[in-house]
C-alpha cells in the first residue's frame, strides 16, 4: 500500500517536471556572447592569414606559395641535420685527439703507412708535369720513407731483444713526457 | 527542429545565419542543460559553450537529424562534466519546509507550468544523493523521456549500465519521496 502510494507520488512528480519546460529568459544575451566569442576566434585565424600574406604576398599563385613553404621547411631540416653531423664529427675528432695524446712519441707505423699511401695516390691523380715536385724528388722521398720504416722496424726489434735497453729508453721517455711510457 | 539549409549557409562563415541557428537551438539546449544541472547560470554557460563547439564543427553535420542528436550529445557531455565537478564543491540540501511545499504542490497538481527555480529545486531535492551518472540517466530517461537506445547512443554507455543506474536512481528517489512527501 505504502509502496503504491510512493509510486503514485513519484509519477506525479515526474509528470510535473515533464510538463514544465525550463524557459530561457536571456536568449539574446547568449546569442551575443556566442557571436562575440566566435568572431574573436575568427579574427585570430584572420591575423595568421595576414602574417602569411605579408611574408609571401609577392606571389599569389597558390602552388608557388606552397612550394616555397615546403622548400623552406626542407632547407631548415637539411641545415639542422648538417649541423648535427658536423657537431658529431667535431666531437669524434676531439675524442680521438684526447685518446691518442697526439705527440711525436705516439705516432705509430700505421699512421706513417696511411700517409705514404695517400701520397702515392696523389701521384696518380696529379701527373708529374702539373705538380711542383719533380718525379725524382718524389721517388727519393718514398725511398727514404721505406728506409725509415725498415730502420724503425730494426730499432724496434733491437729494443725488444734487449730488456736493459728497453727499460732505459722507457725511463728516458718517461722523463721527457712526464708519463710512464711502455714501448 | 532546424533546417539543414540554414546549417549549410552557416558553413560559409555567415554570422547572420549562425545567429538564426543559435536562436533556434538555444531554447532546446537550455532546457536539457537546465534539467540536468538544476542551475540557470551553469546551464547558460553550457549552452554558450555548445554553440561555440557547433560553430567550430559545422562541417561535420550531414543532416538535420544528425544535428539534433549531436547537440544533445554535446550538451549532455558538457553537463556530465559539470555535474562531476559540482559534486565535489556543492551539494544541495533541502529543509523540511521545502519538502512540505513540494508535497502541497503534488497534491494540488497545478495545471500551470513551474518556474525555472521551482524545477531546479525539485530536481535537486530528488537527485542530490545520486551520483552524476545516475542523475544523468534519471533526467534523460524519466524527465526527457529518452529511450535506452537513444541514451546509449548519446552517452556511449552500455544498455545494461543504463538500466542498472536507472534502477538505483529510481530506488533512491522513491525512498526520498516515501520519507519526506
Coordinates of C-alpha atoms in Angstrom, one line a residue:
Chain A
X1 CA 0.0 0.0 0.0
X2 CA 2.8 2.4 1.1
X3 CA 4.8 1.3 -2.0
X4 CA 1.9 2.1 -4.3
X5 CA 1.5 5.5 -2.7
X6 CA 5.2 6.1 -3.2
X7 CA 4.9 5.1 -6.9
X8 CA 1.9 7.4 -7.3
X9 CA 3.8 10.4 -5.9
X10 CA 6.8 9.5 -8.0
X11 CA 4.7 9.5 -11.1
X12 CA 3.1 12.8 -10.1
X13 CA 6.5 14.5 -9.6
X14 CA 7.7 13.3 -12.9
X15 CA 4.5 14.4 -14.6
X16 CA 5.0 17.9 -13.1
X17 CA 8.6 18.0 -14.3
X18 CA 7.8 16.8 -17.8
X19 CA 5.0 19.3 -18.2
X20 CA 7.2 22.2 -17.1
X21 CA 9.7 23.1 -19.8
X22 CA 12.5 25.4 -18.5
X23 CA 12.3 28.8 -20.2
X24 CA 15.4 30.5 -21.5
X25 CA 15.0 34.1 -20.4
X26 CA 18.0 35.8 -21.9
X27 CA 18.4 34.2 -25.3
X28 CA 19.7 37.4 -26.8
X29 CA 22.5 37.7 -24.3
X30 CA 23.6 34.1 -25.1
X31 CA 23.4 34.8 -28.8
X32 CA 25.5 37.9 -28.5
X33 CA 28.1 36.2 -26.3
X34 CA 28.4 33.3 -28.7
X35 CA 28.9 35.6 -31.7
X36 CA 31.4 37.6 -29.7
X37 CA 33.4 34.5 -28.9
X38 CA 33.3 33.1 -32.4
X39 CA 34.2 36.4 -34.1
X40 CA 37.2 36.6 -31.7
X41 CA 38.3 33.2 -32.8
X42 CA 37.8 34.0 -36.5
X43 CA 39.8 37.2 -36.0
X44 CA 42.8 35.2 -34.6
X45 CA 42.6 33.0 -37.7
X46 CA 42.5 36.1 -39.9
X47 CA 45.6 37.5 -38.2
X48 CA 47.6 34.4 -39.0
X49 CA 46.5 34.7 -42.7
X50 CA 47.6 38.3 -42.6
X51 CA 51.1 37.4 -41.4
X52 CA 51.4 34.7 -44.1
X53 CA 50.2 37.2 -46.7
X54 CA 52.8 39.7 -45.5
X55 CA 55.6 37.1 -45.8
X56 CA 54.6 35.6 -49.2
X57 CA 52.5 38.4 -50.7
X58 CA 54.9 38.8 -53.7
X59 CA 53.2 35.8 -55.2
X60 CA 49.6 34.9 -55.2
X61 CA 50.0 31.7 -57.0
X62 CA 48.9 29.0 -54.5
X63 CA 51.1 26.2 -55.7
X64 CA 54.2 28.5 -55.8
X65 CA 53.4 29.6 -52.2
X66 CA 53.0 26.0 -51.1
X67 CA 56.2 25.0 -52.9
X68 CA 58.2 27.9 -51.3
X69 CA 56.9 27.0 -47.8
X70 CA 57.8 23.3 -48.4
X71 CA 61.3 24.2 -49.8
X72 CA 61.9 26.5 -46.8
X73 CA 60.9 23.7 -44.4
X74 CA 63.1 21.2 -46.2
X75 CA 66.1 23.5 -46.2
X76 CA 65.7 24.2 -42.5
X77 CA 65.6 20.4 -41.9
X78 CA 68.7 19.8 -44.0
X79 CA 70.5 22.6 -42.2
X80 CA 69.7 21.2 -38.8
X81 CA 70.8 17.7 -40.0
X82 CA 74.1 19.1 -41.4
X83 CA 74.8 20.9 -38.1
X84 CA 74.2 17.7 -36.3
X85 CA 76.6 15.7 -38.5
X86 CA 79.3 18.4 -38.2
X87 CA 79.0 18.6 -34.5
X88 CA 79.2 14.8 -34.2
X89 CA 82.4 14.8 -36.3
X90 CA 84.0 17.5 -34.2
X91 CA 83.2 15.6 -31.1
X92 CA 84.6 12.4 -32.6
X93 CA 87.9 14.2 -33.6
X94 CA 88.2 15.7 -30.1
X95 CA 87.8 12.3 -28.6
X96 CA 90.4 10.8 -30.9
X97 CA 92.9 13.6 -30.0
X98 CA 92.3 13.1 -26.3
X99 CA 92.6 9.3 -26.6
X100 CA 95.8 9.3 -28.7
X101 CA 97.6 12.1 -26.7
X102 CA 98.7 13.4 -30.1
X103 CA 102.5 13.8 -29.7
X104 CA 105.5 12.6 -31.5
X105 CA 106.2 9.6 -29.3
X106 CA 102.8 8.0 -30.1
X107 CA 102.9 8.4 -33.9
X108 CA 102.9 4.7 -35.0
X109 CA 103.7 2.9 -38.2
X110 CA 100.1 2.7 -39.2
X111 CA 99.9 6.4 -39.4
X112 CA 103.0 6.6 -41.5
X113 CA 101.7 3.9 -43.8
X114 CA 98.4 5.7 -44.3
X115 CA 100.2 9.0 -45.1
X116 CA 102.5 7.5 -47.6
X117 CA 99.7 5.6 -49.3
X118 CA 97.8 8.9 -49.8
X119 CA 101.0 10.5 -51.1
X120 CA 101.4 7.6 -53.6
X121 CA 97.9 8.0 -54.8
X122 CA 98.4 11.7 -55.2
X123 CA 101.0 10.9 -57.9
X124 CA 98.3 9.1 -59.9
X125 CA 95.7 11.8 -59.5
X126 CA 98.1 14.7 -60.4
X127 CA 100.5 13.8 -63.2
X128 CA 104.1 14.8 -62.6
X129 CA 104.1 17.7 -65.1
X130 CA 101.4 19.5 -63.1
X131 CA 103.0 19.3 -59.7
X132 CA 105.7 21.5 -58.2
X133 CA 107.8 18.5 -57.0
X134 CA 109.8 16.5 -59.6
X135 CA 109.4 12.7 -60.0
X136 CA 113.0 12.2 -58.9
X137 CA 112.3 14.0 -55.6
X138 CA 109.1 12.1 -55.0
X139 CA 110.9 8.8 -55.6
X140 CA 113.7 9.9 -53.3
X141 CA 111.2 10.8 -50.6
X142 CA 109.4 7.4 -50.9
X143 CA 112.7 5.6 -50.8
X144 CA 113.7 7.5 -47.7
X145 CA 110.3 6.7 -46.1
X146 CA 110.8 3.0 -46.9
X147 CA 114.3 3.2 -45.5
X148 CA 112.9 4.9 -42.4
X149 CA 110.3 2.2 -41.9
X150 CA 112.9 -0.5 -42.2
X151 CA 115.2 1.2 -39.7
X152 CA 112.2 1.8 -37.4
X153 CA 111.4 -1.9 -37.5
X154 CA 115.1 -2.9 -36.9
X155 CA 115.3 -0.5 -34.0
X156 CA 112.1 -1.9 -32.5
X157 CA 113.4 -5.4 -32.8
X158 CA 116.7 -4.3 -31.2
X159 CA 114.9 -2.8 -28.3
X160 CA 112.6 -5.7 -27.9
X161 CA 115.6 -8.1 -27.7
X162 CA 117.5 -6.1 -25.1
X163 CA 115.4 -5.7 -21.9
X164 CA 118.0 -3.4 -20.3
X165 CA 118.0 -1.0 -23.3
X166 CA 114.2 -1.1 -23.4
X167 CA 114.0 -0.2 -19.7
X168 CA 116.5 2.6 -20.2
X169 CA 114.6 4.1 -23.2
X170 CA 111.3 3.8 -21.3
X171 CA 112.8 5.7 -18.4
X172 CA 114.2 8.4 -20.6
X173 CA 110.8 8.8 -22.5
X174 CA 109.1 9.0 -19.1
X175 CA 111.3 11.8 -18.1
X176 CA 110.5 13.7 -21.3
X177 CA 106.7 13.1 -21.3
X178 CA 106.2 13.1 -17.6
X179 CA 104.2 9.9 -18.0
X180 CA 105.2 6.4 -17.7
X181 CA 105.7 5.2 -21.3
X182 CA 105.8 1.5 -22.3
X183 CA 107.4 0.5 -25.6
Chain B
X1 CA 13.8 21.4 -35.3
X2 CA 16.3 23.0 -37.6
X3 CA 16.8 23.5 -41.3
X4 CA 19.7 21.8 -42.9
X5 CA 19.8 24.6 -45.5
X6 CA 20.5 27.0 -42.6
X7 CA 23.4 24.9 -41.4
X8 CA 24.8 24.8 -44.9
X9 CA 24.6 28.5 -45.2
X10 CA 26.4 28.9 -41.9
X11 CA 29.3 26.8 -43.2
X12 CA 30.3 29.7 -45.4
X13 CA 31.1 31.7 -42.3
X14 CA 27.9 33.8 -42.4
X15 CA 27.3 35.2 -38.9
X16 CA 23.7 36.3 -39.5
X17 CA 22.7 32.8 -40.4
X18 CA 24.5 31.4 -37.4
X19 CA 22.7 33.9 -35.3
X20 CA 19.4 32.4 -36.5
X21 CA 20.7 28.9 -35.8
X22 CA 21.7 29.9 -32.2
X23 CA 18.3 31.4 -31.7
X24 CA 16.6 28.2 -32.9
X25 CA 18.9 25.8 -31.0
X26 CA 19.4 27.6 -27.6
X27 CA 16.0 27.0 -26.0
X28 CA 16.2 23.3 -26.6
X29 CA 19.8 23.1 -25.4
X30 CA 19.0 25.2 -22.4
X31 CA 16.0 23.1 -21.4
X32 CA 18.1 19.9 -21.5
X33 CA 21.0 21.5 -19.7
X34 CA 18.8 23.1 -17.0
X35 CA 17.1 19.8 -16.2
X36 CA 20.4 18.1 -15.9
X37 CA 22.2 20.7 -13.8
X38 CA 19.3 22.5 -12.0
X39 CA 21.2 25.7 -12.2
X40 CA 20.3 28.5 -14.6
X41 CA 23.7 30.2 -14.9
X42 CA 25.6 26.9 -15.4
X43 CA 23.0 25.8 -18.0
X44 CA 23.5 29.1 -19.9
X45 CA 27.3 28.6 -19.8
X46 CA 26.8 25.1 -21.2
X47 CA 24.6 26.4 -24.0
X48 CA 27.1 29.1 -24.8
X49 CA 30.0 26.5 -25.0
X50 CA 27.8 24.2 -27.0
X51 CA 27.1 26.8 -29.6
X52 CA 30.8 27.7 -29.9
X53 CA 31.5 24.0 -30.4
X54 CA 28.8 23.8 -33.1
X55 CA 30.4 26.7 -35.0
X56 CA 33.8 25.0 -34.9
X57 CA 32.4 21.7 -36.2
X58 CA 29.7 22.8 -38.6
X59 CA 31.4 20.9 -41.5
X60 CA 30.8 17.6 -39.8
X61 CA 27.0 17.9 -39.8
X62 CA 25.4 16.0 -42.6
X63 CA 21.7 16.1 -41.8
X64 CA 19.2 17.9 -39.6
X65 CA 18.5 14.7 -37.5
X66 CA 22.2 14.2 -37.0
X67 CA 22.4 17.8 -35.9
X68 CA 19.8 17.3 -33.2
X69 CA 21.4 14.1 -31.9
X70 CA 24.8 15.8 -32.0
X71 CA 23.5 18.9 -30.0
X72 CA 22.1 16.5 -27.4
X73 CA 25.4 14.7 -27.2
X74 CA 27.4 17.8 -26.7
X75 CA 25.1 19.3 -24.1
X76 CA 24.9 16.0 -22.2
X77 CA 28.6 15.5 -22.1
X78 CA 29.3 19.1 -21.0
X79 CA 26.6 18.8 -18.3
X80 CA 28.0 15.5 -17.1
X81 CA 31.4 17.1 -16.7
X82 CA 29.8 20.0 -14.8
X83 CA 28.0 17.6 -12.5
X84 CA 31.1 15.7 -11.7
X85 CA 32.9 18.9 -10.9
X86 CA 29.9 20.3 -9.0
X87 CA 29.5 17.2 -6.9
X88 CA 32.9 17.9 -5.3
X89 CA 32.1 21.5 -4.5
X90 CA 28.5 21.9 -3.7
X91 CA 25.6 19.7 -2.7
X92 CA 22.0 20.9 -2.4
X93 CA 20.3 20.2 1.0
X94 CA 16.6 20.6 1.2
X95 CA 15.0 21.5 4.5
X96 CA 11.6 20.3 5.8
X97 CA 9.8 23.4 4.8
X98 CA 10.9 22.9 1.1
X99 CA 9.7 19.3 1.2
X100 CA 6.4 20.3 2.7
X101 CA 6.0 22.9 -0.1
X102 CA 6.7 20.2 -2.7
X103 CA 4.2 17.9 -1.1
X104 CA 1.5 20.5 -1.3
X105 CA 2.2 21.2 -5.0
X106 CA 2.0 17.5 -5.8
X107 CA -1.4 17.1 -4.1
X108 CA -2.7 20.2 -6.0
X109 CA -1.1 19.1 -9.3
X110 CA -1.2 22.6 -10.8
X111 CA -2.1 22.9 -14.5
X112 CA 0.3 25.9 -14.9
X113 CA 3.9 25.5 -15.6
X114 CA 6.5 25.5 -12.9
X115 CA 9.0 28.4 -12.7
X116 CA 12.6 27.7 -13.5
X117 CA 13.7 27.9 -9.9
X118 CA 11.0 25.6 -8.8
X119 CA 12.0 23.0 -11.4
X120 CA 15.6 23.4 -10.3
X121 CA 14.6 22.9 -6.6
X122 CA 12.6 19.8 -7.3
X123 CA 15.2 18.2 -9.4
X124 CA 17.9 19.0 -6.8
X125 CA 15.8 17.7 -3.9
X126 CA 15.2 14.4 -5.6
X127 CA 18.6 13.8 -7.1
X128 CA 21.1 15.4 -4.7
X129 CA 22.0 11.9 -3.3
X130 CA 22.6 10.4 -6.7
X131 CA 25.9 10.1 -8.5
X132 CA 26.5 12.3 -11.6
X133 CA 25.9 9.2 -13.8
X134 CA 22.7 8.2 -12.0
X135 CA 21.4 11.7 -12.2
X136 CA 22.2 12.0 -15.9
X137 CA 20.4 8.7 -16.6
X138 CA 17.4 9.7 -14.5
X139 CA 16.9 13.1 -16.2
X140 CA 17.4 11.7 -19.7
X141 CA 15.1 8.6 -19.2
X142 CA 12.4 9.9 -16.8
X143 CA 12.2 13.6 -17.5
X144 CA 13.4 13.9 -21.1
X145 CA 11.6 10.6 -21.9
X146 CA 14.5 9.2 -24.0
X147 CA 14.7 5.5 -24.7
X148 CA 17.6 3.4 -23.5
X149 CA 18.8 3.1 -27.2
X150 CA 18.9 6.9 -27.5
X151 CA 20.7 7.3 -24.1
X152 CA 23.2 4.7 -25.1
X153 CA 23.9 6.4 -28.4
X154 CA 24.3 9.8 -26.8
X155 CA 26.3 8.9 -23.7
X156 CA 28.2 5.9 -25.1
X157 CA 27.1 3.8 -22.1
X158 CA 26.0 0.1 -22.4
X159 CA 22.3 -0.6 -22.1
X160 CA 22.9 -2.8 -19.1
X161 CA 24.7 0.0 -17.3
X162 CA 21.9 2.4 -18.1
X163 CA 19.3 0.0 -16.7
X164 CA 21.3 -0.5 -13.5
X165 CA 21.9 3.2 -13.0
X166 CA 18.2 3.9 -13.6
X167 CA 17.2 1.2 -11.2
X168 CA 19.3 2.7 -8.4
X169 CA 18.3 6.2 -9.2
X170 CA 14.6 5.3 -9.1
X171 CA 15.1 3.4 -5.8
X172 CA 16.8 6.3 -4.2
X173 CA 14.3 8.8 -5.3
X174 CA 11.3 6.6 -4.2
X175 CA 12.9 6.3 -0.8
X176 CA 13.2 10.0 -0.5
X177 CA 9.7 10.5 -1.7
X178 CA 8.4 7.9 0.8
X179 CA 10.4 9.6 3.6
X180 CA 9.6 13.3 3.0
X181 CA 6.4 13.6 1.0

